[in-house]
Amino acid sequence: MAIPVKRVAVIGAGVSGLMSVKSCLEAGLEPVCFEKNEQLGGVWQTQELDNLDGISGGTIYQCLMSNSSKEMMTVSDFPFPKEYPPYLTPEHLLTYYRNYAEHFNLDQHIRLSTEVMKVAPSADHEATGRWEVCSRPRCRSGTLDGPTASEIFDAVIVSTGLFNTAFVPSYPGQGEFRGQILHSNRFRSGEQFAGKTVLVVGSSHSAGDVAVDASRHASQVYLSMRDGAWVIGRFGPGGMPIDAYSNSRWKAKLPEVIRRLAARPMFEGRFDLDNLGLRCKRRLFEGYIMVNDEIHCRIICGALRCKPGIERFTRDGVVFEDGTRVDGLDVVVFATGYNLNFPFFEDNSIIADNFADLELYMHVWPARRTHPTLAAVGYVSTLGAQTPLFELQSRWVAQVFLGNARLPGIDERMEDVKRRKEAYFKKFGKHRIFFPPIPYCEELADRIGARPNFTRLLLTDPKLALRAFLGPAYPPFYRLNGPHPWAGARDAIINGWANTVNPTRTRVVERPSTGGALTVAMLIAVTVLIISLILVLN
């Protein structure tokens, strides 16, 4: 039987790593976080780097804006400053995560410029569940400098993230192309393509950002998408951030066919996807979604032109799948995502480095391992903010390490892995982890007793109950009860909308009166809806 967990190694001090360190500390564990870079913050700290040499993972470009709104991506017990705008720049986010680390005294548990070289079962692992972690310091140039240190830990949390190794696909003739080929992790600003003819390849957020920004400076930009993309802006009906509008508990309970029908007008009402060449071949929620507020403007002025997938390269251009071609290409930018990479595991079976073979129970625990002393936090992608998922994962991991939550047997874990993988493959036609956030968050919260009790809220705090049923699923809902509740959770939820809109109200205007009030019939309808939701959600 494994010994009680006390000392925990956390690999990576990006967002998921910081969540993991904090969750360990509040649970009374002793985390040691290894970060190979000089600063914490993961991809967000790359905006301060002058030299990207040696960085194979995600980086930040100048035009980047968060795809999730601040109230939806906040840490559950550490709200963003009220003066921050609804959507955030990399500067906002890096400052926030550094302040988060300082506020909860995480810094003293993080070893910067220290790279983990090997993670392997300890000599007594079969009996204890412990792990050997070998690390080396890195100098300012990024090279390893100094002897390897070997330490034994009771448990390990891997939190190096999804964006650690850039993926560049291969096409016929690519090696003969005389222009420049780079991945979007080397993109900083469209200015670097001034006067050039550029092809951007990809269908997700970064592809849209790179194509739009490059089109302001390049002579011509093309965007190649094999299946197209579902493009949506950052704001929905009534000016509400689209993720806050979409991610509420009552909507999450609707069948996907209903959610798809309800959401289509938001994707198709802004512009004609067919006329602009953006139409996705796959159904909504089964193809790539691109959050972008400007791409249609760049297309209608001719600066950006959409094209299908690439068939092959030529010496000075590409031929597309529809037979059309572009010659005189100067640059091709692959905004094609990242591969998983766990170079510190000598045994690839511990955590596989590809989605096809990845076997993580609930996307967290290596399903075949006997001892629950190794966890992966941050290896999911969702239709909304990632931070709440990472935080709940890390809180669950800490409770399992403490023995307050238990994992099922290996057979049940493997059944969960099989079910999820088959469902995602059927939906997307490939191995991909992407899903709506609320059902998964509720699953995690259930495991630690942090899921909001709607019946109790209705009896004790009807106003908060109404927000819980019908409003955005703000992260502080998971600090109302369960382990380590936060006294400020209710205020953060109630003030969520005010904190979203007040930073932009820099010119005070008088809103026209609409007259009237809710009718008795509407009040009755709301009451019936609330009761129905209680029956469904509890």
PDB file of C-alpha atoms in Angstrom, residues 245-478:
ATOM      1  CA  TYR A 245     -23.856  33.897 -22.457  1.00  0.00           C
ATOM      2  CA  SER A 246     -23.335  30.330 -23.650  1.00  0.00           C
ATOM      3  CA  ASN A 247     -22.005  28.598 -20.551  1.00  0.00           C
ATOM      4  CA  SER A 248     -24.846  28.474 -18.051  1.00  0.00           C
ATOM      5  CA  ARG A 249     -26.073  25.387 -16.260  1.00  0.00           C
ATOM      6  CA  TRP A 250     -29.549  25.254 -17.736  1.00  0.00           C
ATOM      7  CA  LYS A 251     -28.188  25.477 -21.272  1.00  0.00           C
ATOM      8  CA  ALA A 252     -25.643  22.768 -20.550  1.00  0.00           C
ATOM      9  CA  LYS A 253     -28.529  20.399 -19.760  1.00  0.00           C
ATOM     10  CA  LEU A 254     -30.115  20.832 -23.167  1.00  0.00           C
ATOM     11  CA  PRO A 255     -29.524  18.119 -25.801  1.00  0.00           C
ATOM     12  CA  GLU A 256     -26.751  19.049 -28.209  1.00  0.00           C
ATOM     13  CA  VAL A 257     -29.147  19.183 -31.139  1.00  0.00           C
ATOM     14  CA  ILE A 258     -31.101  21.916 -29.332  1.00  0.00           C
ATOM     15  CA  ARG A 259     -27.955  23.802 -28.377  1.00  0.00           C
ATOM     16  CA  ARG A 260     -26.766  23.595 -31.964  1.00  0.00           C
ATOM     17  CA  LEU A 261     -30.015  25.017 -33.303  1.00  0.00           C
ATOM     18  CA  ALA A 262     -30.001  27.794 -30.711  1.00  0.00           C
ATOM     19  CA  ALA A 263     -26.362  28.710 -31.351  1.00  0.00           C
ATOM     20  CA  ARG A 264     -26.365  28.723 -35.160  1.00  0.00           C
ATOM     21  CA  PRO A 265     -27.864  32.242 -35.474  1.00  0.00           C
ATOM     22  CA  MET A 266     -24.958  33.646 -33.429  1.00  0.00           C
ATOM     23  CA  PHE A 267     -22.486  32.080 -35.862  1.00  0.00           C
ATOM     24  CA  GLU A 268     -24.411  32.806 -39.052  1.00  0.00           C
ATOM     25  CA  GLY A 269     -26.116  36.099 -38.217  1.00  0.00           C
ATOM     26  CA  ARG A 270     -23.045  38.337 -38.386  1.00  0.00           C
ATOM     27  CA  PHE A 271     -22.085  37.607 -42.003  1.00  0.00           C
ATOM     28  CA  ASP A 272     -22.540  35.051 -44.770  1.00  0.00           C
ATOM     29  CA  LEU A 273     -20.088  32.225 -44.115  1.00  0.00           C
ATOM     30  CA  ASP A 274     -20.452  30.914 -47.655  1.00  0.00           C
ATOM     31  CA  ASN A 275     -19.731  34.183 -49.439  1.00  0.00           C
ATOM     32  CA  LEU A 276     -16.605  34.694 -47.350  1.00  0.00           C
ATOM     33  CA  GLY A 277     -15.332  31.134 -47.829  1.00  0.00           C
ATOM     34  CA  LEU A 278     -15.432  30.355 -44.119  1.00  0.00           C
ATOM     35  CA  ARG A 279     -18.201  27.745 -43.993  1.00  0.00           C
ATOM     36  CA  CYS A 280     -17.181  24.658 -42.012  1.00  0.00           C
ATOM     37  CA  LYS A 281     -17.830  21.263 -43.597  1.00  0.00           C
ATOM     38  CA  ARG A 282     -18.582  19.729 -40.222  1.00  0.00           C
ATOM     39  CA  ARG A 283     -21.598  20.489 -38.052  1.00  0.00           C
ATOM     40  CA  LEU A 284     -21.422  23.114 -35.332  1.00  0.00           C
ATOM     41  CA  PHE A 285     -19.588  21.779 -32.255  1.00  0.00           C
ATOM     42  CA  GLU A 286     -18.034  19.042 -34.416  1.00  0.00           C
ATOM     43  CA  GLY A 287     -15.610  21.266 -36.339  1.00  0.00           C
ATOM     44  CA  TYR A 288     -13.150  23.973 -35.362  1.00  0.00           C
ATOM     45  CA  ILE A 289     -14.462  27.117 -33.718  1.00  0.00           C
ATOM     46  CA  MET A 290     -12.601  30.377 -34.284  1.00  0.00           C
ATOM     47  CA  VAL A 291     -13.140  33.370 -32.008  1.00  0.00           C
ATOM     48  CA  ASN A 292     -12.426  36.419 -34.150  1.00  0.00           C
ATOM     49  CA  ASP A 293     -14.053  39.839 -34.377  1.00  0.00           C
ATOM     50  CA  GLU A 294     -12.363  41.119 -37.548  1.00  0.00           C
ATOM     51  CA  ILE A 295     -11.764  38.352 -40.062  1.00  0.00           C
ATOM     52  CA  HIS A 296     -14.852  39.184 -42.142  1.00  0.00           C
ATOM     53  CA  CYS A 297     -13.732  42.817 -42.440  1.00  0.00           C
ATOM     54  CA  ARG A 298     -10.337  41.773 -43.772  1.00  0.00           C
ATOM     55  CA  ILE A 299     -11.979  39.435 -46.291  1.00  0.00           C
ATOM     56  CA  ILE A 300     -14.504  41.949 -47.652  1.00  0.00           C
ATOM     57  CA  CYS A 301     -11.758  44.507 -48.279  1.00  0.00           C
ATOM     58  CA  GLY A 302      -9.727  41.920 -50.190  1.00  0.00           C
ATOM     59  CA  ALA A 303      -6.720  41.866 -47.875  1.00  0.00           C
ATOM     60  CA  LEU A 304      -7.462  38.273 -46.870  1.00  0.00           C
ATOM     61  CA  ARG A 305      -8.670  35.441 -49.087  1.00  0.00           C
ATOM     62  CA  CYS A 306      -9.832  32.032 -47.875  1.00  0.00           C
ATOM     63  CA  LYS A 307      -8.668  28.895 -49.663  1.00  0.00           C
ATOM     64  CA  PRO A 308      -9.221  25.144 -49.163  1.00  0.00           C
ATOM     65  CA  GLY A 309      -6.636  22.681 -47.884  1.00  0.00           C
ATOM     66  CA  ILE A 310      -3.193  22.324 -49.458  1.00  0.00           C
ATOM     67  CA  GLU A 311      -2.631  19.517 -51.959  1.00  0.00           C
ATOM     68  CA  ARG A 312       1.071  20.145 -52.605  1.00  0.00           C
ATOM     69  CA  PHE A 313       3.820  22.725 -52.608  1.00  0.00           C
ATOM     70  CA  THR A 314       5.620  24.048 -55.674  1.00  0.00           C
ATOM     71  CA  ARG A 315       8.981  25.806 -55.738  1.00  0.00           C
ATOM     72  CA  ASP A 316       7.376  29.215 -55.241  1.00  0.00           C
ATOM     73  CA  GLY A 317       3.827  28.496 -54.087  1.00  0.00           C
ATOM     74  CA  VAL A 318       1.132  25.939 -53.376  1.00  0.00           C
ATOM     75  CA  VAL A 319      -1.613  24.067 -55.200  1.00  0.00           C
ATOM     76  CA  PHE A 320      -4.867  23.691 -53.266  1.00  0.00           C
ATOM     77  CA  GLU A 321      -7.273  20.750 -53.149  1.00  0.00           C
ATOM     78  CA  ASP A 322      -9.681  22.472 -55.541  1.00  0.00           C
ATOM     79  CA  GLY A 323      -6.958  22.808 -58.201  1.00  0.00           C
ATOM     80  CA  THR A 324      -6.385  26.543 -57.713  1.00  0.00           C
ATOM     81  CA  ARG A 325      -2.886  27.740 -56.912  1.00  0.00           C
ATOM     82  CA  VAL A 326      -0.981  30.670 -55.503  1.00  0.00           C
ATOM     83  CA  ASP A 327       2.448  31.485 -56.895  1.00  0.00           C
ATOM     84  CA  GLY A 328       4.976  33.952 -55.590  1.00  0.00           C
ATOM     85  CA  LEU A 329       4.476  32.995 -51.946  1.00  0.00           C
ATOM     86  CA  ASP A 330       7.058  34.497 -49.613  1.00  0.00           C
ATOM     87  CA  VAL A 331       5.951  32.954 -46.331  1.00  0.00           C
ATOM     88  CA  VAL A 332       3.830  30.029 -45.125  1.00  0.00           C
ATOM     89  CA  VAL A 333       2.732  30.134 -41.482  1.00  0.00           C
ATOM     90  CA  PHE A 334       1.440  26.900 -39.995  1.00  0.00           C
ATOM     91  CA  ALA A 335      -1.035  27.681 -37.217  1.00  0.00           C
ATOM     92  CA  THR A 336      -1.576  23.974 -36.841  1.00  0.00           C
ATOM     93  CA  GLY A 337      -1.380  23.400 -33.116  1.00  0.00           C
ATOM     94  CA  TYR A 338       0.927  21.398 -30.906  1.00  0.00           C
ATOM     95  CA  ASN A 339       1.905  17.849 -30.059  1.00  0.00           C
ATOM     96  CA  LEU A 340       2.006  16.394 -26.583  1.00  0.00           C
ATOM     97  CA  ASN A 341       5.508  15.941 -25.271  1.00  0.00           C
ATOM     98  CA  PHE A 342       6.763  14.382 -22.036  1.00  0.00           C
ATOM     99  CA  PRO A 343      10.520  14.059 -22.579  1.00  0.00           C
ATOM    100  CA  PHE A 344      11.190  13.332 -18.907  1.00  0.00           C
ATOM    101  CA  PHE A 345       9.372   9.978 -19.071  1.00  0.00           C
ATOM    102  CA  GLU A 346      11.715   7.306 -20.366  1.00  0.00           C
ATOM    103  CA  ASP A 347       8.778   4.911 -20.413  1.00  0.00           C
ATOM    104  CA  ASN A 348       6.196   6.214 -22.894  1.00  0.00           C
ATOM    105  CA  SER A 349       3.522   4.007 -21.329  1.00  0.00           C
ATOM    106  CA  ILE A 350       3.409   6.187 -18.186  1.00  0.00           C
ATOM    107  CA  ILE A 351       1.715   9.019 -20.111  1.00  0.00           C
ATOM    108  CA  ALA A 352       1.524   8.635 -23.890  1.00  0.00           C
ATOM    109  CA  ASP A 353       2.715  11.557 -26.005  1.00  0.00           C
ATOM    110  CA  ASN A 354      -0.178  11.408 -28.484  1.00  0.00           C
ATOM    111  CA  PHE A 355      -3.947  11.695 -28.135  1.00  0.00           C
ATOM    112  CA  ALA A 356      -4.596   8.355 -29.826  1.00  0.00           C
ATOM    113  CA  ASP A 357      -2.756   6.430 -27.093  1.00  0.00           C
ATOM    114  CA  LEU A 358      -3.397   8.787 -24.180  1.00  0.00           C
ATOM    115  CA  GLU A 359      -5.100   6.921 -21.327  1.00  0.00           C
ATOM    116  CA  LEU A 360      -6.024   9.396 -18.616  1.00  0.00           C
ATOM    117  CA  TYR A 361      -8.970   8.628 -16.367  1.00  0.00           C
ATOM    118  CA  MET A 362     -11.185  11.730 -16.290  1.00  0.00           C
ATOM    119  CA  HIS A 363      -8.360  13.366 -18.317  1.00  0.00           C
ATOM    120  CA  VAL A 364      -6.209  13.418 -15.170  1.00  0.00           C
ATOM    121  CA  TRP A 365      -4.996  10.023 -13.920  1.00  0.00           C
ATOM    122  CA  PRO A 366      -2.905   7.475 -15.874  1.00  0.00           C
ATOM    123  CA  ALA A 367      -5.581   4.817 -15.880  1.00  0.00           C
ATOM    124  CA  ARG A 368      -3.421   1.692 -15.643  1.00  0.00           C
ATOM    125  CA  ARG A 369      -1.268   2.713 -12.696  1.00  0.00           C
ATOM    126  CA  THR A 370      -1.779   0.959  -9.396  1.00  0.00           C
ATOM    127  CA  HIS A 371      -0.950   3.880  -7.112  1.00  0.00           C
ATOM    128  CA  PRO A 372      -2.802   7.225  -7.504  1.00  0.00           C
ATOM    129  CA  THR A 373       0.397   9.216  -7.072  1.00  0.00           C
ATOM    130  CA  LEU A 374       0.840  10.580 -10.601  1.00  0.00           C
ATOM    131  CA  ALA A 375      -1.573  13.105 -12.084  1.00  0.00           C
ATOM    132  CA  ALA A 376      -1.738  15.244 -15.226  1.00  0.00           C
ATOM    133  CA  VAL A 377      -3.337  18.680 -14.876  1.00  0.00           C
ATOM    134  CA  GLY A 378      -4.124  20.902 -17.847  1.00  0.00           C
ATOM    135  CA  TYR A 379      -4.391  18.453 -20.755  1.00  0.00           C
ATOM    136  CA  VAL A 380      -7.900  19.320 -21.891  1.00  0.00           C
ATOM    137  CA  SER A 381      -9.399  21.881 -24.232  1.00  0.00           C
ATOM    138  CA  THR A 382     -12.893  23.256 -23.922  1.00  0.00           C
ATOM    139  CA  LEU A 383     -15.468  25.533 -25.503  1.00  0.00           C
ATOM    140  CA  GLY A 384     -14.742  28.309 -23.045  1.00  0.00           C
ATOM    141  CA  ALA A 385     -12.238  29.225 -20.369  1.00  0.00           C
ATOM    142  CA  GLN A 386      -9.615  26.608 -19.489  1.00  0.00           C
ATOM    143  CA  THR A 387      -8.595  27.912 -16.054  1.00  0.00           C
ATOM    144  CA  PRO A 388     -11.667  26.684 -14.116  1.00  0.00           C
ATOM    145  CA  LEU A 389     -11.088  23.157 -15.401  1.00  0.00           C
ATOM    146  CA  PHE A 390      -7.413  23.202 -14.485  1.00  0.00           C
ATOM    147  CA  GLU A 391      -8.202  24.487 -11.020  1.00  0.00           C
ATOM    148  CA  LEU A 392     -10.854  21.850 -10.332  1.00  0.00           C
ATOM    149  CA  GLN A 393      -8.533  19.143 -11.645  1.00  0.00           C
ATOM    150  CA  SER A 394      -5.794  20.270  -9.273  1.00  0.00           C
ATOM    151  CA  ARG A 395      -8.196  20.478  -6.305  1.00  0.00           C
ATOM    152  CA  TRP A 396      -9.384  16.927  -7.009  1.00  0.00           C
ATOM    153  CA  VAL A 397      -5.793  15.698  -7.294  1.00  0.00           C
ATOM    154  CA  ALA A 398      -4.931  17.195  -3.898  1.00  0.00           C
ATOM    155  CA  GLN A 399      -7.935  15.506  -2.287  1.00  0.00           C
ATOM    156  CA  VAL A 400      -6.962  12.142  -3.796  1.00  0.00           C
ATOM    157  CA  PHE A 401      -3.409  12.568  -2.539  1.00  0.00           C
ATOM    158  CA  LEU A 402      -4.814  13.255   0.942  1.00  0.00           C
ATOM    159  CA  GLY A 403      -7.031  10.186   0.802  1.00  0.00           C
ATOM    160  CA  ASN A 404     -10.228  12.229   1.026  1.00  0.00           C
ATOM    161  CA  ALA A 405     -11.296  11.143  -2.466  1.00  0.00           C
ATOM    162  CA  ARG A 406     -10.733   7.767  -4.039  1.00  0.00           C
ATOM    163  CA  LEU A 407     -10.349   6.508  -7.571  1.00  0.00           C
ATOM    164  CA  PRO A 408     -12.237   3.488  -8.894  1.00  0.00           C
ATOM    165  CA  GLY A 409     -10.481   0.306  -9.933  1.00  0.00           C
ATOM    166  CA  ILE A 410      -8.373   0.022 -13.074  1.00  0.00           C
ATOM    167  CA  ASP A 411     -11.133  -1.684 -15.078  1.00  0.00           C
ATOM    168  CA  GLU A 412     -13.582   1.139 -14.368  1.00  0.00           C
ATOM    169  CA  ARG A 413     -10.954   3.751 -15.177  1.00  0.00           C
ATOM    170  CA  MET A 414     -10.163   2.115 -18.492  1.00  0.00           C
ATOM    171  CA  GLU A 415     -13.859   1.952 -19.336  1.00  0.00           C
ATOM    172  CA  ASP A 416     -14.085   5.716 -18.762  1.00  0.00           C
ATOM    173  CA  VAL A 417     -11.041   6.279 -21.007  1.00  0.00           C
ATOM    174  CA  LYS A 418     -12.518   4.098 -23.751  1.00  0.00           C
ATOM    175  CA  ARG A 419     -15.930   5.763 -23.579  1.00  0.00           C
ATOM    176  CA  ARG A 420     -14.553   9.286 -23.834  1.00  0.00           C
ATOM    177  CA  LYS A 421     -12.065   8.518 -26.587  1.00  0.00           C
ATOM    178  CA  GLU A 422     -14.665   6.769 -28.713  1.00  0.00           C
ATOM    179  CA  ALA A 423     -17.145   9.617 -28.233  1.00  0.00           C
ATOM    180  CA  TYR A 424     -14.596  12.276 -29.241  1.00  0.00           C
ATOM    181  CA  PHE A 425     -13.383  10.292 -32.240  1.00  0.00           C
ATOM    182  CA  LYS A 426     -16.929   9.745 -33.445  1.00  0.00           C
ATOM    183  CA  LYS A 427     -17.679  13.433 -33.052  1.00  0.00           C
ATOM    184  CA  PHE A 428     -14.546  14.941 -34.588  1.00  0.00           C
ATOM    185  CA  GLY A 429     -13.317  12.181 -36.883  1.00  0.00           C
ATOM    186  CA  LYS A 430      -9.953  12.155 -35.110  1.00  0.00           C
ATOM    187  CA  HIS A 431      -8.492  11.856 -31.629  1.00  0.00           C
ATOM    188  CA  ARG A 432      -9.162  15.200 -30.023  1.00  0.00           C
ATOM    189  CA  ILE A 433     -10.053  16.333 -26.484  1.00  0.00           C
ATOM    190  CA  PHE A 434     -12.576  19.144 -26.744  1.00  0.00           C
ATOM    191  CA  PHE A 435     -15.877  19.502 -24.932  1.00  0.00           C
ATOM    192  CA  PRO A 436     -18.297  21.952 -23.237  1.00  0.00           C
ATOM    193  CA  PRO A 437     -16.916  22.997 -19.852  1.00  0.00           C
ATOM    194  CA  ILE A 438     -19.876  22.773 -17.488  1.00  0.00           C
ATOM    195  CA  PRO A 439     -20.627  19.017 -17.429  1.00  0.00           C
ATOM    196  CA  TYR A 440     -16.959  18.222 -16.861  1.00  0.00           C
ATOM    197  CA  CYS A 441     -16.571  20.897 -14.171  1.00  0.00           C
ATOM    198  CA  GLU A 442     -19.659  19.553 -12.398  1.00  0.00           C
ATOM    199  CA  GLU A 443     -18.179  16.036 -12.519  1.00  0.00           C
ATOM    200  CA  LEU A 444     -14.953  17.247 -10.940  1.00  0.00           C
ATOM    201  CA  ALA A 445     -16.766  19.341  -8.342  1.00  0.00           C
ATOM    202  CA  ASP A 446     -18.862  16.311  -7.388  1.00  0.00           C
ATOM    203  CA  ARG A 447     -15.677  14.367  -6.656  1.00  0.00           C
ATOM    204  CA  ILE A 448     -14.624  16.866  -3.992  1.00  0.00           C
ATOM    205  CA  GLY A 449     -18.034  17.987  -2.711  1.00  0.00           C
ATOM    206  CA  ALA A 450     -17.774  21.472  -4.231  1.00  0.00           C
ATOM    207  CA  ARG A 451     -20.738  21.343  -6.583  1.00  0.00           C
ATOM    208  CA  PRO A 452     -23.315  24.026  -5.650  1.00  0.00           C
ATOM    209  CA  ASN A 453     -26.339  22.674  -3.784  1.00  0.00           C
ATOM    210  CA  PHE A 454     -29.207  24.259  -5.698  1.00  0.00           C
ATOM    211  CA  THR A 455     -31.988  23.172  -3.359  1.00  0.00           C
ATOM    212  CA  ARG A 456     -30.198  24.662  -0.379  1.00  0.00           C
ATOM    213  CA  LEU A 457     -29.481  27.851  -2.309  1.00  0.00           C
ATOM    214  CA  LEU A 458     -33.118  28.224  -3.279  1.00  0.00           C
ATOM    215  CA  LEU A 459     -34.180  27.961   0.357  1.00  0.00           C
ATOM    216  CA  THR A 460     -31.451  30.154   1.820  1.00  0.00           C
ATOM    217  CA  ASP A 461     -30.445  32.559  -0.950  1.00  0.00           C
ATOM    218  CA  PRO A 462     -32.975  32.712  -3.832  1.00  0.00           C
ATOM    219  CA  LYS A 463     -31.095  35.492  -5.612  1.00  0.00           C
ATOM    220  CA  LEU A 464     -27.930  33.429  -5.743  1.00  0.00           C
ATOM    221  CA  ALA A 465     -29.947  30.351  -6.722  1.00  0.00           C
ATOM    222  CA  LEU A 466     -31.355  32.221  -9.710  1.00  0.00           C
ATOM    223  CA  ARG A 467     -27.833  33.199 -10.773  1.00  0.00           C
ATOM    224  CA  ALA A 468     -26.710  29.600 -10.382  1.00  0.00           C
ATOM    225  CA  PHE A 469     -29.539  28.234 -12.555  1.00  0.00           C
ATOM    226  CA  LEU A 470     -29.792  30.859 -15.268  1.00  0.00           C
ATOM    227  CA  GLY A 471     -26.646  32.970 -15.145  1.00  0.00           C
ATOM    228  CA  PRO A 472     -23.076  32.349 -16.268  1.00  0.00           C
ATOM    229  CA  ALA A 473     -21.318  29.489 -14.492  1.00  0.00           C
ATOM    230  CA  TYR A 474     -18.710  31.696 -12.830  1.00  0.00           C
ATOM    231  CA  PRO A 475     -15.816  29.782 -11.172  1.00  0.00           C
ATOM    232  CA  PRO A 476     -16.549  31.130  -7.634  1.00  0.00           C
ATOM    233  CA  PHE A 477     -19.640  28.893  -7.573  1.00  0.00           C
ATOM    234  CA  TYR A 478     -17.189  26.100  -6.730  1.00  0.00           C
TER     235      TYR A 478
END
